[in-house]
Every structure is written in C-alpha cells, then in structure tokens.
mmCIF file of C-alpha atoms in Angstrom:
data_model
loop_
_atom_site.group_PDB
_atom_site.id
_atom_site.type_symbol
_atom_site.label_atom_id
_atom_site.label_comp_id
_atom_site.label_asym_id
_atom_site.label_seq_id
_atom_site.Cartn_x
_atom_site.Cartn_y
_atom_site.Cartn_z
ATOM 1 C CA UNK A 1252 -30.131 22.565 -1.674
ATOM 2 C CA UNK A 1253 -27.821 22.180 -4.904
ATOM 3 C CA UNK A 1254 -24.194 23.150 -3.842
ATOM 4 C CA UNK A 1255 -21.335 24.885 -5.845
ATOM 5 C CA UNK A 1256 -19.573 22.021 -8.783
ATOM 6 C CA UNK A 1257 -16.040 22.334 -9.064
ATOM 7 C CA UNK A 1258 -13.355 20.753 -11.124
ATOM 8 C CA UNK A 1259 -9.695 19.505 -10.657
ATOM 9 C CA UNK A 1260 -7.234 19.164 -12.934
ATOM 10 C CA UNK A 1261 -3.823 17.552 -12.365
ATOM 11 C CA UNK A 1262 -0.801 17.007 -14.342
ATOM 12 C CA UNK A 1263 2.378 15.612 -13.252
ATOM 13 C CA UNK A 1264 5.291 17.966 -14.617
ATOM 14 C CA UNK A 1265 5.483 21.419 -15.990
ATOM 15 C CA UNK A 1266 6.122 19.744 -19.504
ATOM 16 C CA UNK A 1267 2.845 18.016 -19.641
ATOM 17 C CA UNK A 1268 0.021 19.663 -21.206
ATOM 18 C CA UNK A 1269 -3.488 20.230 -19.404
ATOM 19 C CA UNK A 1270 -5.697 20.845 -22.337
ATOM 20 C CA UNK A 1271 -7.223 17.108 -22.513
ATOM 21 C CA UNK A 1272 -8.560 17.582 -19.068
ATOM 22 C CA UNK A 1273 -9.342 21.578 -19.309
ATOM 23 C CA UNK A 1274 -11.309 20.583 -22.931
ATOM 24 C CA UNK A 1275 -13.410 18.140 -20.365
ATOM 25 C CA UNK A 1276 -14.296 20.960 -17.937
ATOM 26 C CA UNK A 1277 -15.148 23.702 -20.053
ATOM 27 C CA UNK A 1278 -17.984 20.755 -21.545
ATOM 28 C CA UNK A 1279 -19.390 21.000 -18.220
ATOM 29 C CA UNK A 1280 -21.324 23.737 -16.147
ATOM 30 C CA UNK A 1281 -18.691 24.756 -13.866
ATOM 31 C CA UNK A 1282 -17.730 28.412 -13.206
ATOM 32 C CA UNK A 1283 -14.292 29.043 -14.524
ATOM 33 C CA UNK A 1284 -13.432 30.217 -11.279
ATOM 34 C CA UNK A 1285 -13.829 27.154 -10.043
ATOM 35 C CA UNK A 1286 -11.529 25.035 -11.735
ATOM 36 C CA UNK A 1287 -8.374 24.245 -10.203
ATOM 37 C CA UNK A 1288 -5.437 22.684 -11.592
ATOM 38 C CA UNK A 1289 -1.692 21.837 -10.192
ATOM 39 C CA UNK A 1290 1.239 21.101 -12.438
ATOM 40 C CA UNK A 1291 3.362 18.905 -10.199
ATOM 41 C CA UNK A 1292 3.874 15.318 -9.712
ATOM 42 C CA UNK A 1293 1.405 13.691 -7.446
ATOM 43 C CA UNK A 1294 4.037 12.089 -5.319
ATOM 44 C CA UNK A 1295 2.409 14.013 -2.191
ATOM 45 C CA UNK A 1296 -0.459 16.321 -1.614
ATOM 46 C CA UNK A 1297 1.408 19.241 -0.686
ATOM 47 C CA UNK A 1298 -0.547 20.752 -4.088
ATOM 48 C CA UNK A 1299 -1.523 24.480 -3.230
ATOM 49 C CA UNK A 1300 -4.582 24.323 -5.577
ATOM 50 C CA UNK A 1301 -5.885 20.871 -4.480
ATOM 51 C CA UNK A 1302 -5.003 22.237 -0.655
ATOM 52 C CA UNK A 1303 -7.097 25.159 -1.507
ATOM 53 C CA UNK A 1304 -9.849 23.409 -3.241
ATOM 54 C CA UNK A 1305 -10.747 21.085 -0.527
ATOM 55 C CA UNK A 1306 -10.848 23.701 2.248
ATOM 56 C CA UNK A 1307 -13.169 25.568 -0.097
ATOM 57 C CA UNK A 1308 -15.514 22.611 -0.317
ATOM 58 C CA UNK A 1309 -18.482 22.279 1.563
ATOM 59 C CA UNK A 1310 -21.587 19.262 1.843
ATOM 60 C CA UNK A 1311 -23.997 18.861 -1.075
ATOM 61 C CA UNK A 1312 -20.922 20.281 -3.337
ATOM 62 C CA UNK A 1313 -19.622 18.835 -6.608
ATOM 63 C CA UNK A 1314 -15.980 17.467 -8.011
ATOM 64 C CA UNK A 1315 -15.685 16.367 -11.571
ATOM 65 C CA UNK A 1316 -12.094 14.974 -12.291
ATOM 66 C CA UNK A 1317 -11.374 13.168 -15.555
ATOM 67 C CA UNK A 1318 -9.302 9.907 -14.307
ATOM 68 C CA UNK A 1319 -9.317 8.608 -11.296
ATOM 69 C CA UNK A 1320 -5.663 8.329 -10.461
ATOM 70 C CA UNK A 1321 -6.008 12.588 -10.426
ATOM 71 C CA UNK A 1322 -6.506 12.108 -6.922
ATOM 72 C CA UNK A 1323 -3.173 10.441 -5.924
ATOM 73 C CA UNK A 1324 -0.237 8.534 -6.747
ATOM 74 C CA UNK A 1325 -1.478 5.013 -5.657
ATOM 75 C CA UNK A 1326 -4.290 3.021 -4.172
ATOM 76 C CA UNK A 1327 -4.479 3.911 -0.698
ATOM 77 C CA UNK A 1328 -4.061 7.932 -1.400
ATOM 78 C CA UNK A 1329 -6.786 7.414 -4.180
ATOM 79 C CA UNK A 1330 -9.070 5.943 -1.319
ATOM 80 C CA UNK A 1331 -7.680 8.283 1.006
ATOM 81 C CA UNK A 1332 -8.631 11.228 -0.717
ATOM 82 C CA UNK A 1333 -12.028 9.637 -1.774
ATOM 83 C CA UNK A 1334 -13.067 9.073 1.954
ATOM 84 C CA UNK A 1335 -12.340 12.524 3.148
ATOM 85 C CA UNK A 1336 -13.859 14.040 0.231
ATOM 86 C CA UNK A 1337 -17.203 12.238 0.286
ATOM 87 C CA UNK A 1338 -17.506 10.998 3.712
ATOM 88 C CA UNK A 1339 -16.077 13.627 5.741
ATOM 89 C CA UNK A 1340 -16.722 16.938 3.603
ATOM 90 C CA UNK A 1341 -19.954 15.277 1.861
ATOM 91 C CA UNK A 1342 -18.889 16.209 -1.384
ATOM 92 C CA UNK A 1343 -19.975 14.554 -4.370
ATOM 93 C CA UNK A 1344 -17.472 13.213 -7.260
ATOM 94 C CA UNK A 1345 -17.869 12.750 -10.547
ATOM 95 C CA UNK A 1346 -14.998 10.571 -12.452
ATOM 96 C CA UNK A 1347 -15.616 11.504 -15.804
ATOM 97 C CA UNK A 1348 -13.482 8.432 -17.820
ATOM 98 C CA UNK A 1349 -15.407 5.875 -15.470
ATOM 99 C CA UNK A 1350 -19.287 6.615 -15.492
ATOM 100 C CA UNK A 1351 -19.930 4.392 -13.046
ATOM 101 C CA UNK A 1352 -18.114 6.556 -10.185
ATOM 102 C CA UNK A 1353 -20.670 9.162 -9.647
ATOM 103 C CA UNK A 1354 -21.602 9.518 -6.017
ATOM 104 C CA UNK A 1355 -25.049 10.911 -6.757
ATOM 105 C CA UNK A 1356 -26.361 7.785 -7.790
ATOM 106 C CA UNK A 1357 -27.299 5.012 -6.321
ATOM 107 C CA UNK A 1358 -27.196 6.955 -2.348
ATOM 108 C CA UNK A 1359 -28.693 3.750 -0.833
ATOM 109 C CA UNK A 1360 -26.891 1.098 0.230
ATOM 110 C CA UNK A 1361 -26.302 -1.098 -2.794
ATOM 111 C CA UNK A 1362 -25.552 1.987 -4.686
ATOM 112 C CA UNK A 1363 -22.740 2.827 -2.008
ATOM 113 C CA UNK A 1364 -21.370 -0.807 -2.591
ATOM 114 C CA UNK A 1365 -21.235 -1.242 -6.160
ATOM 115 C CA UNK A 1366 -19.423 2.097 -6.027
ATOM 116 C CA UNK A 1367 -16.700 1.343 -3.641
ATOM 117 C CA UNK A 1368 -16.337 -2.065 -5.327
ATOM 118 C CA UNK A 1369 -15.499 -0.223 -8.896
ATOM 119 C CA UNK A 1370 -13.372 2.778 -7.087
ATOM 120 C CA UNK A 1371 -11.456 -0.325 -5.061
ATOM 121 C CA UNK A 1372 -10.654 -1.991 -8.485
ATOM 122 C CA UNK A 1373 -10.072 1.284 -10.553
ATOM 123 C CA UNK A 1374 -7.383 2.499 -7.895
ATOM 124 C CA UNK A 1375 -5.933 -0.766 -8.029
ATOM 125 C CA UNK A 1376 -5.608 -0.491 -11.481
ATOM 126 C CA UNK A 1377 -4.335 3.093 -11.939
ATOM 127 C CA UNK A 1378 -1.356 1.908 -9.676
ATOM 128 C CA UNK A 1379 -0.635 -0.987 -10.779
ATOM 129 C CA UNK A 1380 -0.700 0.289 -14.618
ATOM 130 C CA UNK A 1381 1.828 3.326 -13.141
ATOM 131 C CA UNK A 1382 3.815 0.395 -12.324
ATOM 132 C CA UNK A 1383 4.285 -1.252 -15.107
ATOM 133 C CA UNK A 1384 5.027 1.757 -17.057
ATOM 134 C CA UNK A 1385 7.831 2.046 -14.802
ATOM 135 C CA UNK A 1386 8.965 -1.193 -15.635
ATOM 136 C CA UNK A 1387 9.127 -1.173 -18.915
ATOM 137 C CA UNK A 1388 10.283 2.128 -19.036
ATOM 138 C CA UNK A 1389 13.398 0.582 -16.580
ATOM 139 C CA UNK A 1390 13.741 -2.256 -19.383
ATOM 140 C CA UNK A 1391 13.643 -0.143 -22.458
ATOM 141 C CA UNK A 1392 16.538 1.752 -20.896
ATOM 142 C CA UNK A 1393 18.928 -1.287 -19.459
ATOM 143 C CA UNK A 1394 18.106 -2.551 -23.575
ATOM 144 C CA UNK A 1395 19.322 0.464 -24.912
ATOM 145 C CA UNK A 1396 22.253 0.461 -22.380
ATOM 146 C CA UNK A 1397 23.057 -2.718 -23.319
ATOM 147 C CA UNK A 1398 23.063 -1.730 -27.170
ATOM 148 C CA UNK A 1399 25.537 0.900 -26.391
ATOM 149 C CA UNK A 1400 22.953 3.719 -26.437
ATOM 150 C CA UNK A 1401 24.101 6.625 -24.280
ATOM 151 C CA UNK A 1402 21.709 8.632 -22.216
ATOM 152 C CA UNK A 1403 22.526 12.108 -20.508
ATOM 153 C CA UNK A 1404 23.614 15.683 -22.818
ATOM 154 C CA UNK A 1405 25.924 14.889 -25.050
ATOM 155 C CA UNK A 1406 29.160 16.353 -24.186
ATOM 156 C CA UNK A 1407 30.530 20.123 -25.623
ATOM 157 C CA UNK A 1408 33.705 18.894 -27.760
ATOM 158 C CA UNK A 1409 36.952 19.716 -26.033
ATOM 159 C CA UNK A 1410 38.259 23.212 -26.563
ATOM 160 C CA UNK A 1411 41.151 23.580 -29.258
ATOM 161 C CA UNK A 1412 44.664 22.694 -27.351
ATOM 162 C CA UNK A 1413 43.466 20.468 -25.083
ATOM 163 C CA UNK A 1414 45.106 17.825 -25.983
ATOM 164 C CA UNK A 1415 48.072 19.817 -25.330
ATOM 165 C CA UNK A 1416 47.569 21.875 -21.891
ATOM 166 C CA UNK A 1417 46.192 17.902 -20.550
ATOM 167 C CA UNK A 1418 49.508 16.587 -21.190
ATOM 168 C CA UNK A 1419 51.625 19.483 -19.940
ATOM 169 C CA UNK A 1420 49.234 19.164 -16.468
ATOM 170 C CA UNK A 1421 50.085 15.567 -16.693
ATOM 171 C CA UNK A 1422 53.481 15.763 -17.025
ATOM 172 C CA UNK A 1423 53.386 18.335 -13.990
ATOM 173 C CA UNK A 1424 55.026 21.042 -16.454
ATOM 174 C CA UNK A 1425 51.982 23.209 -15.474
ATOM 175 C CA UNK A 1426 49.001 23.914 -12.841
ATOM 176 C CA UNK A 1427 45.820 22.677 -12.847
ATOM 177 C CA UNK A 1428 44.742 26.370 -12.815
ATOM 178 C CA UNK A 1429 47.544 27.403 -15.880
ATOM 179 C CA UNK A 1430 45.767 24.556 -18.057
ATOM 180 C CA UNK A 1431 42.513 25.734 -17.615
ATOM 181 C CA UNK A 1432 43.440 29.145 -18.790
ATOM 182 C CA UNK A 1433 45.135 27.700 -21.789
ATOM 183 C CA UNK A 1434 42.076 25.977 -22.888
ATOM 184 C CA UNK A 1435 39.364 29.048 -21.897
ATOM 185 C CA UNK A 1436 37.830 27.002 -19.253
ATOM 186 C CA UNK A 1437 37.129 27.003 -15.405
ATOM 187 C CA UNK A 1438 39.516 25.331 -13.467
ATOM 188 C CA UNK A 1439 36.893 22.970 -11.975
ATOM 189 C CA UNK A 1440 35.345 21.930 -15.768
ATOM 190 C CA UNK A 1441 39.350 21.717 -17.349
ATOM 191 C CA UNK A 1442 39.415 18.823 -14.096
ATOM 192 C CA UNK A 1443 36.043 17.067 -14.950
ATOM 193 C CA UNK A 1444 37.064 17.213 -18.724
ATOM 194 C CA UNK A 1445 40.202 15.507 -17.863
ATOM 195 C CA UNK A 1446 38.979 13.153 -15.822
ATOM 196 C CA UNK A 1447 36.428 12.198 -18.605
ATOM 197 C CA UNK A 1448 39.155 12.494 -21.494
ATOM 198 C CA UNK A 1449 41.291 10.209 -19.361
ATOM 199 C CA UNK A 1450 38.987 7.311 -18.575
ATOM 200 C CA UNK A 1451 38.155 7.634 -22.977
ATOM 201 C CA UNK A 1452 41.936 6.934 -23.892
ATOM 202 C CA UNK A 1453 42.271 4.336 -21.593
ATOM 203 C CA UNK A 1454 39.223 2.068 -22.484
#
C-alpha cells in the first residue's frame, strides 16, 4: 500500500532564498501540506520542521529533497540521517539533483549496493566541497586583508568637537562622563571612540 510523499526543504540562513528548492516541489505530486522547510544552518538537527517531519513519517512513505547535503552538514550526519530514515522508519528518498539515489529502485541486493556506493561518494563530496568553500572563502579574506581592505561597518564619523572634549579628557581638565555630554554621546561609546581615535593618531 502506497504511503503519503513528502518534501523537505532546507536553507541555511534567513537571508537565503528557498524558491529553487520550493519551484522543485511544487513540480511534484506532493500535498502542500506536506512540505516542510527550515531556514537555519544545518550545523545540528535541532530543526523543528525536520524534527516534526520525521516523527510524522511512517513505512512505505516518500521524501523528495533536492541535494543531498539537505540532510546534514557533513558525511556521517548525511549517512546518519539516511539510515534512520530508510532503514529504521522505511521511508523511501528521492534525491532529486542525483537520479541515481532513489530508494525505490533497485530493492534487491545489488540495487541496495550501487545505492549506498553513490550516497557514500555524494556525502563525501557535499562535505568536502563545503570545505573548500570555506577555504577559499578564508583566503579571499586574509588577500583582501593583506591589500588593506577593511571588513566590519564602517565607522559613524566622530561627532563635531571631538577633537576637542578628547583632549580636555586627556589632559584630565574634564570627566569621562563631561566629554561624552559635550560630544552628544554615551559615556561608554565617547570611551570606545577614543580608544579607536587614539590607536588612528598614533599609527
């Protein structure tokens, strides 16, 4: 007996948009109602919708996702998650960038092989590509570093008198507190601007 198909979408910050994966599941027959999605990094599985999606699962059910590294943040959480899903629940998955990894084929043994052979290198891959983009991303930024690019906000400008009220504090003619008043500013921002403006005239 045919179970209920499902789909799971994942994406790893609030800032990332979903459609790519959503365009995917609305292709396929699944109930809207059944299509979860998280927006958080995949650093854990403490995901409410993938929490609730699993419990919700039963045998002879199916899972589309659209890349294989939706499941988890490296290889052994992408097997992990794999093994629970269609070994212990009996689920089926579909991985819709990789043809190849869909569980309702090949249900004998060579089928069941093959398929763990491809998921094993896929995972593999999927980490090891996360890695590199972490590398380079580390690289492009110790470049830019080295060029004299600045990362971070850029700093508000100083508020008119500064200058002024900085040297007075200096000088001890007036508090911390009197300074920041001077300037408009919180007494704990006039210290952080001063330490800032300090280190900048003496380099």
């Amino acid at each position: 007996m045919a179970g209920q198909t499902y789909g799971y979408i994942r994406v790893s910050s609030k800032d990332q948009n979903e459609d790519r994966q959503l365009l995917a599941m609305w292709e396929l027959p699944i109930p809207e109602k059944n299509i979860y999605m998280d927006k958080q990094s995949g650093k854990d599985f403490n995901r409410p919708q993938y929490k609730r999606l699993v419990r919700r699962m039963k045998k002879d059910d199916l899972l589309y996702i659209k890349s294989i590294d939706r499941l988890g943040r490296n290889y052994k959480e992408i097997l992990d998650q794999w093994r629970v899903l269609t070994k212990e629940k009996g689920v089926d998955i579909v991985v819709l960038d990789m043809p190849l990894l869909d569980t309702r084929r090949g249900k004998d043994l060579m089928g069941t092989f093959l398929s763990d052979i491809v998921l094993q290198v896929l995972s593999f891959v999927a980490e090891n590509e996360r890695a590199n983009i972490r590398q380079r991303q580390a690289e492009g930024i110790a470049a830019a570093k080295a060029k004299g690019v600045r990362f971070g906000r850029v700093p508000k400008p100083l508020p008119d008198g500064f200058h002024q009220a900085y040297q007075r504090w200096k000088r001890g003619e007036i508090t911390g507190s009197e300074a920041a008043r001077e300037c408009g500013l919180p007494r704990s921002t006039f210290i952080y601007r001063a330490e800032i403006y300090e280190k900048s005239t003496l380099s």
